[in-house]
Coordinates of N, CA, C and O and ligand atoms in Angstrom, one line a residue:
M1 N 31.9 -8.8 46.8 CA 30.8 -7.9 46.4 C 30.8 -7.6 44.9 O 31.9 -7.5 44.3
A2 N 29.9 -7.2 44.3 CA 29.8 -7.0 42.8 C 30.4 -5.8 42.4 O 30.3 -4.8 43.2
S3 N 31.1 -5.8 41.4 CA 31.6 -4.5 40.8 C 30.6 -3.6 40.6 O 29.5 -3.8 40.2
I4 N 31.1 -2.3 40.5 CA 30.2 -1.2 39.9 C 29.7 -1.6 38.5 O 28.5 -1.2 38.1
F5 N 30.5 -2.1 37.8 CA 30.1 -2.5 36.4 C 29.2 -3.7 36.4 O 28.1 -3.5 35.6
T6 N 29.3 -4.5 37.2 CA 28.2 -5.6 37.3 C 27.0 -5.0 37.8 O 25.8 -5.3 37.2
K7 N 27.0 -3.9 38.8 CA 25.7 -3.4 38.9 C 25.1 -2.7 37.9 O 23.8 -2.5 37.7
I8 N 25.9 -2.0 37.0 CA 25.5 -1.3 35.9 C 24.7 -2.4 34.8 O 23.7 -2.2 34.3
V9 N 25.4 -3.4 34.6 CA 25.0 -4.5 33.8 C 23.6 -5.1 34.3 O 22.5 -5.2 33.5
N10 N 23.5 -5.2 35.7 CA 22.2 -5.6 36.1 C 21.1 -4.6 36.4 O 20.0 -4.9 37.0
G11 N 21.4 -3.3 36.1 CA 20.4 -2.2 36.1 C 20.2 -1.8 37.5 O 19.2 -1.1 37.8
E12 N 21.2 -2.1 38.5 CA 21.0 -1.5 39.8 C 21.6 -0.2 40.0 O 21.2 0.6 40.9
I13 N 22.4 0.2 39.0 CA 22.7 1.6 38.9 C 22.9 2.1 37.5 O 23.0 1.4 36.6
P14 N 22.4 3.3 37.4 CA 22.2 3.9 36.0 C 23.5 4.0 35.2 O 24.7 4.2 35.7
C15 N 23.2 4.1 33.9 CA 24.5 4.4 33.0 C 23.8 4.9 31.8 O 22.7 4.9 31.5
Y16 N 24.7 5.5 30.8 CA 24.4 5.9 29.5 C 24.8 4.7 28.5 O 25.9 4.6 27.9
K17 N 23.8 3.9 28.3 CA 23.9 2.6 27.7 C 24.2 2.8 26.3 O 23.4 3.6 25.7
I18 N 25.0 2.0 25.6 CA 25.3 2.2 24.3 C 24.6 1.0 23.5 O 23.8 0.9 22.4
A19 N 25.0 -0.3 23.9 CA 24.6 -1.5 23.3 C 24.9 -2.8 24.3 O 25.7 -2.5 25.2
E20 N 24.2 -3.8 24.1 CA 24.7 -5.1 24.5 C 24.4 -6.2 23.9 O 23.5 -6.3 22.9
S21 N 25.3 -7.3 24.1 CA 25.0 -8.6 23.5 C 24.7 -9.5 24.5 O 24.6 -9.3 25.7
E22 N 24.7 -11.0 24.2 CA 24.5 -12.0 25.3 C 25.6 -11.6 26.4 O 25.3 -11.9 27.6
E23 N 26.9 -11.5 25.9 CA 28.1 -11.6 26.7 C 28.6 -10.3 27.0 O 29.6 -10.1 28.0
C24 N 28.4 -9.3 26.3 CA 29.1 -8.0 26.5 C 28.1 -6.8 26.6 O 27.0 -6.9 26.2
F25 N 28.8 -5.6 27.0 CA 27.8 -4.5 27.3 C 28.7 -3.2 27.0 O 29.9 -3.2 27.5
A26 N 28.1 -2.2 26.5 CA 28.9 -1.0 26.3 C 28.1 0.2 26.8 O 26.9 0.2 26.5
F27 N 28.9 1.3 27.4 CA 28.0 2.3 27.9 C 29.1 3.5 28.1 O 30.5 3.4 27.8
L28 N 28.8 4.8 28.0 CA 29.7 5.9 28.1 C 30.2 6.0 29.4 O 29.8 5.9 30.5
D29 N 31.7 6.3 29.3 CA 32.6 6.6 30.7 C 32.0 8.0 31.1 O 31.6 8.9 30.5
I30 N 31.7 7.8 32.4 CA 31.2 9.0 33.3 C 32.2 10.2 33.2 O 31.6 11.4 33.5
N31 N 33.4 9.9 33.2 CA 34.3 11.1 33.4 C 35.1 11.0 32.0 O 36.5 10.6 31.9
P32 N 34.6 11.5 30.9 CA 35.1 11.1 29.5 C 36.3 12.1 29.1 O 36.2 13.3 29.4
L33 N 37.3 11.5 28.2 CA 38.3 12.1 27.8 C 37.7 12.9 26.6 O 38.6 13.8 26.0
A34 N 36.8 12.4 26.1 CA 36.3 13.0 24.8 C 34.8 12.7 24.4 O 34.4 11.8 25.1
R35 N 34.1 13.5 23.7 CA 32.8 13.1 23.5 C 32.7 11.6 22.8 O 33.6 11.3 21.8
G36 N 31.9 10.8 23.4 CA 31.9 9.5 22.9 C 32.8 8.4 23.5 O 32.8 7.2 23.0
H37 N 33.7 8.9 24.6 CA 34.4 7.9 25.3 C 33.6 6.8 26.0 O 32.6 7.0 26.6
A38 N 33.8 5.6 25.4 CA 32.9 4.4 25.9 C 33.7 3.6 26.7 O 34.8 3.3 26.5
L39 N 33.0 2.6 27.4 CA 33.6 1.5 28.1 C 32.9 0.1 27.4 O 31.6 0.1 27.3
V40 N 33.7 -0.9 27.2 CA 33.2 -1.9 26.7 C 33.5 -3.2 27.7 O 34.8 -3.3 28.0
I41 N 32.6 -3.9 28.3 CA 32.9 -4.9 29.3 C 32.3 -6.3 29.0 O 31.3 -6.4 28.4
P42 N 32.9 -7.3 29.6 CA 32.3 -8.6 29.6 C 31.1 -8.6 30.6 O 31.3 -8.0 31.7
K43 N 30.0 -9.1 30.5 CA 29.1 -9.1 31.4 C 29.6 -9.9 32.7 O 29.3 -9.7 33.8
K44 N 30.2 -11.1 32.5 CA 30.9 -11.9 33.5 C 31.9 -11.1 34.2 O 32.9 -10.8 33.5
E45 N 31.8 -10.9 35.4 CA 32.8 -10.0 36.1 C 34.1 -10.8 36.2 O 34.2 -11.8 36.8
T46 N 35.0 -10.4 35.6 CA 36.5 -10.8 35.7 C 37.3 -9.5 36.0 O 37.2 -8.5 35.2
D47 N 38.3 -9.5 36.9 CA 39.1 -8.2 37.1 C 40.0 -8.0 35.9 O 39.9 -7.0 35.3
Y48 N 40.8 -9.0 35.7 CA 42.1 -8.9 34.7 C 41.7 -9.3 33.2 O 41.2 -10.5 33.1
I49 N 41.9 -8.5 32.3 CA 41.3 -8.8 31.0 C 42.1 -10.0 30.5 O 41.4 -10.9 29.7
F50 N 43.3 -10.3 30.8 CA 44.0 -11.3 30.3 C 43.7 -12.8 31.1 O 44.0 -13.7 30.8
D51 N 42.7 -12.5 32.1 CA 42.1 -13.6 32.8 C 40.9 -14.4 32.1 O 40.3 -15.4 32.5
L52 N 40.1 -13.7 31.3 CA 39.3 -14.0 30.3 C 39.5 -15.3 29.6 O 40.6 -15.3 29.1
D53 N 38.7 -16.0 29.4 CA 38.8 -17.3 28.6 C 39.0 -16.8 27.2 O 38.6 -15.7 26.8
D54 N 39.7 -17.6 26.4 CA 40.1 -17.0 24.9 C 38.7 -16.7 24.2 O 38.8 -15.7 23.5
D55 N 37.6 -17.5 24.3 CA 36.3 -17.3 23.5 C 35.9 -15.8 24.0 O 35.5 -15.0 23.1
L56 N 35.7 -15.6 25.4 CA 35.1 -14.5 25.8 C 36.1 -13.2 25.5 O 35.6 -12.2 25.1
Y57 N 37.4 -13.6 25.5 CA 38.2 -12.4 25.2 C 38.2 -11.9 23.6 O 37.9 -10.8 23.4
H58 N 37.9 -13.0 22.9 CA 37.8 -12.6 21.3 C 36.4 -11.9 21.1 O 36.2 -10.9 20.4
T59 N 35.5 -12.4 21.9 CA 34.0 -12.0 21.7 C 33.9 -10.5 22.2 O 33.4 -9.6 21.6
L60 N 34.8 -10.3 23.3 CA 34.9 -9.0 23.8 C 35.4 -7.8 22.9 O 35.0 -6.7 22.4
F61 N 36.6 -8.3 22.2 CA 37.1 -7.5 21.3 C 36.4 -7.3 19.9 O 36.4 -6.2 19.4
D62 N 35.6 -8.3 19.6 CA 34.8 -8.2 18.3 C 33.7 -7.2 18.7 O 33.2 -6.4 17.7
F63 N 33.1 -7.2 19.9 CA 32.1 -6.4 20.3 C 32.6 -4.8 20.4 O 31.9 -4.0 19.7
A64 N 33.9 -4.7 20.8 CA 34.4 -3.4 20.9 C 34.6 -2.7 19.5 O 34.5 -1.4 19.3
K65 N 35.2 -3.7 18.6 CA 35.1 -3.3 17.0 C 33.9 -2.7 16.6 O 33.9 -1.6 16.0
K66 N 32.6 -3.3 16.9 CA 31.5 -2.9 16.4 C 31.1 -1.6 17.2 O 30.7 -0.7 16.4
V67 N 31.3 -1.5 18.4 CA 30.9 -0.1 19.0 C 31.9 0.8 18.6 O 31.5 2.1 18.3
G68 N 33.2 0.5 18.5 CA 34.0 1.8 17.8 C 33.7 2.1 16.4 O 33.7 3.2 16.2
K69 N 33.2 1.1 15.6 CA 32.8 1.8 14.2 C 31.5 2.3 14.2 O 31.4 3.3 13.6
A70 N 30.5 2.1 15.2 CA 29.3 2.8 15.3 C 29.6 4.2 15.8 O 29.2 5.2 15.3
T71 N 30.7 4.2 16.7 CA 31.0 5.5 17.3 C 31.6 6.5 16.3 O 31.2 7.8 16.1
E72 N 32.6 6.0 15.4 CA 33.3 6.7 14.4 C 32.4 7.1 13.4 O 32.5 8.1 12.7
S73 N 31.3 6.4 13.3 CA 30.2 7.0 12.2 C 29.4 8.2 12.6 O 28.7 8.8 11.8
V74 N 29.4 8.4 14.0 CA 28.5 9.6 14.5 C 29.4 10.6 15.3 O 29.0 11.9 15.4
I75 N 30.7 10.4 15.7 CA 31.4 11.2 16.4 C 32.7 11.8 15.5 O 33.5 10.8 15.2
P76 N 32.8 13.0 15.1 CA 33.8 13.4 14.3 C 35.0 13.2 14.8 O 35.3 13.6 16.1
C77 N 36.0 12.1 14.2 CA 37.4 12.0 14.7 C 38.1 11.5 13.7 O 37.7 11.0 12.8
K78 N 39.4 11.3 14.2 CA 40.4 10.6 13.0 C 40.3 9.2 13.2 O 40.3 8.3 12.2
R79 N 40.2 8.7 14.4 CA 40.2 7.1 14.8 C 39.6 7.1 16.1 O 39.6 8.0 16.9
I80 N 39.3 5.8 16.4 CA 39.1 5.5 17.8 C 40.3 4.8 18.4 O 40.7 3.7 17.9
G81 N 40.7 5.4 19.6 CA 41.8 4.7 20.3 C 41.2 3.8 21.2 O 40.2 3.8 21.9
M82 N 42.1 2.8 21.4 CA 41.8 1.6 22.6 C 42.8 1.5 23.6 O 44.0 1.6 23.4
I83 N 42.2 1.6 24.8 CA 43.1 1.4 26.1 C 42.6 0.5 27.0 O 41.3 0.5 27.2
V84 N 43.3 -0.2 27.6 CA 42.9 -1.2 28.7 C 43.9 -0.9 30.0 O 45.1 -1.1 29.8
F85 N 43.2 -0.2 30.9 CA 44.0 -0.1 32.3 C 43.5 -1.1 33.3 O 44.0 -2.1 33.7
G86 N 42.4 -0.7 33.6 CA 41.7 -1.7 34.6 C 42.2 -1.2 36.0 O 42.3 -2.4 36.9
L87 N 43.0 -0.2 36.4 CA 43.7 -0.2 37.8 C 42.6 0.5 38.7 O 42.8 0.3 39.9
D88 N 41.7 1.0 38.4 CA 40.6 1.6 39.2 C 39.4 0.7 39.5 O 39.2 0.3 40.7
V89 N 38.7 0.1 38.5 CA 37.5 -0.6 38.5 C 37.9 -2.1 38.3 O 38.4 -2.5 37.2
P90 N 37.8 -3.0 39.2 CA 38.3 -4.4 39.1 C 37.3 -5.2 38.3 O 37.0 -6.2 38.7
H91 N 36.8 -4.8 37.2 CA 36.1 -5.5 36.3 C 36.5 -5.1 34.9 O 36.6 -4.0 34.3
A92 N 37.1 -6.1 34.1 CA 37.8 -5.8 32.8 C 36.8 -5.0 31.9 O 35.7 -5.0 31.8
H93 N 37.6 -3.9 31.3 CA 36.9 -2.9 30.4 C 38.1 -2.3 29.4 O 39.0 -2.1 29.7
I94 N 37.4 -2.2 28.2 CA 38.2 -1.6 27.3 C 37.6 0.0 27.0 O 36.5 0.0 26.9
H95 N 38.6 0.9 27.1 CA 38.2 2.1 26.6 C 38.3 2.3 25.3 O 39.2 2.1 24.5
L96 N 37.1 3.0 24.7 CA 37.2 3.3 23.5 C 37.0 5.0 23.3 O 36.1 5.5 23.8
I97 N 38.0 5.6 22.7 CA 38.0 7.2 22.6 C 38.3 7.8 21.5 O 39.2 7.6 20.6
P98 N 37.4 8.5 21.0 CA 37.6 9.1 19.7 C 38.7 10.2 19.9 O 38.5 11.0 20.7
I99 N 39.6 10.2 18.9 CA 40.6 11.0 18.9 C 41.1 11.7 17.6 O 40.8 11.3 16.6
N100 N 41.7 12.9 17.8 CA 42.4 13.4 16.6 C 43.8 13.7 16.8 O 44.5 13.9 15.8
K101 N 44.1 13.7 18.2 CA 45.8 13.7 18.3 C 46.1 12.8 19.4 O 45.3 12.5 20.3
P102 N 47.4 12.4 19.5 CA 47.7 11.4 20.6 C 47.5 11.9 22.1 O 47.1 11.2 23.0
S103 N 47.7 13.2 22.1 CA 47.3 13.7 23.8 C 46.0 13.4 24.3 O 45.7 13.5 25.5
E104 N 45.0 13.3 23.1 CA 43.8 12.9 23.6 C 43.5 11.6 24.2 O 42.4 11.2 24.8
M105 N 44.6 10.8 24.1 CA 44.5 9.4 24.8 C 45.1 9.6 26.2 O 45.1 8.4 26.8
S106 N 45.4 10.6 26.7 CA 46.3 10.8 28.0 C 45.2 10.9 29.1 O 44.4 11.9 29.3
F107 N 45.1 10.0 30.0 CA 44.3 10.1 31.2 C 45.1 11.3 32.2 O 44.1 11.6 33.3
S108 N 46.0 12.0 32.0 CA 46.2 13.1 32.7 C 45.6 14.3 32.0 O 45.7 15.6 32.7
S109 N 45.2 14.3 30.7 CA 44.3 15.4 30.0 C 43.1 15.9 30.8 O 42.5 15.0 31.6
P110 N 42.9 17.0 30.7 CA 41.5 17.5 31.4 C 40.2 16.7 30.7 O 40.3 16.2 29.5
R111 N 39.3 16.3 31.7 CA 38.2 15.5 31.0 C 37.2 16.6 30.4 O 37.1 17.8 30.8
V112 N 36.2 15.9 29.7 CA 35.2 16.7 29.0 C 34.1 16.7 29.7 O 33.5 15.8 30.4
E113 N 33.5 18.0 30.1 CA 32.3 18.1 31.0 C 31.0 18.2 30.3 O 31.1 18.8 29.2
L114 N 30.3 17.1 30.4 CA 29.0 17.2 29.7 C 27.7 17.0 30.7 O 27.8 16.6 31.7
T115 N 26.6 17.5 30.1 CA 25.4 17.6 30.9 C 24.8 16.3 30.8 O 24.9 15.4 29.6
P116 N 23.8 15.6 31.7 CA 23.1 14.6 31.5 C 22.5 14.5 30.1 O 22.4 13.5 29.4
K117 N 22.0 15.6 29.6 CA 21.3 15.5 28.2 C 22.4 15.2 27.2 O 22.0 14.5 26.3
E118 N 23.5 15.9 27.3 CA 24.4 15.7 26.3 C 25.0 14.2 26.3 O 25.2 13.5 25.4
F119 N 25.1 13.5 27.6 CA 25.5 12.2 27.7 C 24.5 11.4 27.0 O 24.7 10.3 26.3
M120 N 23.1 11.6 27.3 CA 21.8 10.8 26.7 C 22.0 11.0 25.2 O 21.8 10.1 24.6
D121 N 22.2 12.1 24.7 CA 22.1 12.4 23.2 C 23.4 11.6 22.6 O 23.0 11.0 21.4
I122 N 24.4 11.7 23.1 CA 25.7 11.0 22.6 C 25.4 9.5 22.7 O 25.5 8.6 21.5
A123 N 25.0 9.1 23.7 CA 24.7 7.6 23.8 C 23.7 7.0 22.9 O 23.8 6.1 22.3
G124 N 22.4 7.9 22.7 CA 21.5 7.6 21.8 C 22.0 7.5 20.3 O 21.7 6.6 19.6
E125 N 22.7 8.4 19.9 CA 23.3 8.5 18.6 C 24.3 7.2 18.3 O 24.0 6.7 17.3
I126 N 25.1 6.9 19.1 CA 26.0 5.7 19.0 C 25.2 4.6 18.9 O 25.2 3.6 18.2
S127 N 24.0 4.5 19.7 CA 23.2 3.3 19.9 C 22.5 3.1 18.8 O 22.3 2.0 18.2
R128 N 21.9 4.2 18.2 CA 21.3 4.0 16.8 C 21.9 3.7 15.6 O 21.7 2.8 14.9
A129 N 23.2 4.0 15.6 CA 24.2 3.7 14.5 C 24.6 2.4 14.9 O 24.5 1.5 13.7
F130 N 24.8 1.8 16.0 CA 25.0 0.4 16.4 C 23.9 -0.4 15.7 O 24.2 -1.6 15.1
K131 N 22.7 0.0 16.1 CA 21.6 -0.9 15.9 C 21.3 -0.9 14.2 O 21.1 -2.1 13.7
K132 N 21.8 0.1 13.6 CA 21.6 0.1 12.1 C 22.7 -0.8 11.5 O 22.4 -1.3 10.6
M133 N 24.2 -0.6 11.9 CA 25.0 -1.2 11.4 C 25.0 -2.7 11.7 O 25.5 -3.5 11.0
Y134 N 24.5 -3.1 13.0 CA 24.5 -4.5 13.4 C 23.3 -5.0 13.9 O 23.1 -5.0 15.2
P135 N 22.2 -5.1 13.2 CA 21.0 -5.2 13.6 C 20.8 -6.6 14.3 O 20.0 -6.7 15.2
G136 N 21.6 -7.5 14.2 CA 21.6 -8.8 14.9 C 22.6 -8.8 16.2 O 22.6 -9.7 17.0
G137 N 22.9 -7.5 16.5 CA 23.8 -7.2 17.9 C 25.2 -7.4 17.7 O 25.9 -7.9 16.7
Ligands
LIG201 P1 40.3 2.3 35.0 O1 39.9 0.9 35.8 O2 41.7 2.8 35.4 O3 40.3 1.8 33.6 O4 39.3 3.4 35.0 C1 38.0 3.3 35.3 C2 37.2 4.1 34.3 O5 35.6 3.7 34.7 C3 37.2 5.6 34.5 O6 37.4 6.3 33.2 C4 35.9 6.1 35.2 O7 35.5 7.5 34.7 C5 35.0 5.0 34.7 N1 33.8 4.8 35.5 C6 33.7 4.6 36.9 N2 32.5 4.5 37.3 C7 31.7 4.8 36.2 C8 30.3 4.7 36.2 N3 29.4 4.4 37.2 N4 29.8 4.8 34.8 C9 30.6 5.1 33.8 N5 31.9 5.2 33.9 C10 32.5 4.9 35.1

């Protein structure tokens, strides 16, 4: 059965999309640790990130860097933290989390509650920054 993230890529379930390339896709985490918490995934469904072939693995991290740079240009933060767990959703994904202090990277911290409009506005801001900074995708 297709993963929930494959269904997002295929448009079968909604998401707050940030950007996509031929091989990768980025959208907001629905249960964010911070405003702008994003997930970056390969479109090709693979459970464990270290099972990606080397080319796709590098492409995914290059794409995550672009999404992170776009995010830090519009979300006030000291930097963007990166985490890979993948223990819940069996489709490789990189968490990009805007942070000001280490505790903001902790998944036991309370999540940020956002309205659908806030999610849409944040995704729109990051998406516009991404397009401006990387017009070629
Ligand atoms: P993990 O696999 O442990 O890295 O956690 C999966 C992450 O995916 C969690 O942070 C969830 O909030 C997030 N998530 C699960 N379903 C969705 C969805 N439909 N849209 C956006 N984020 C999701």
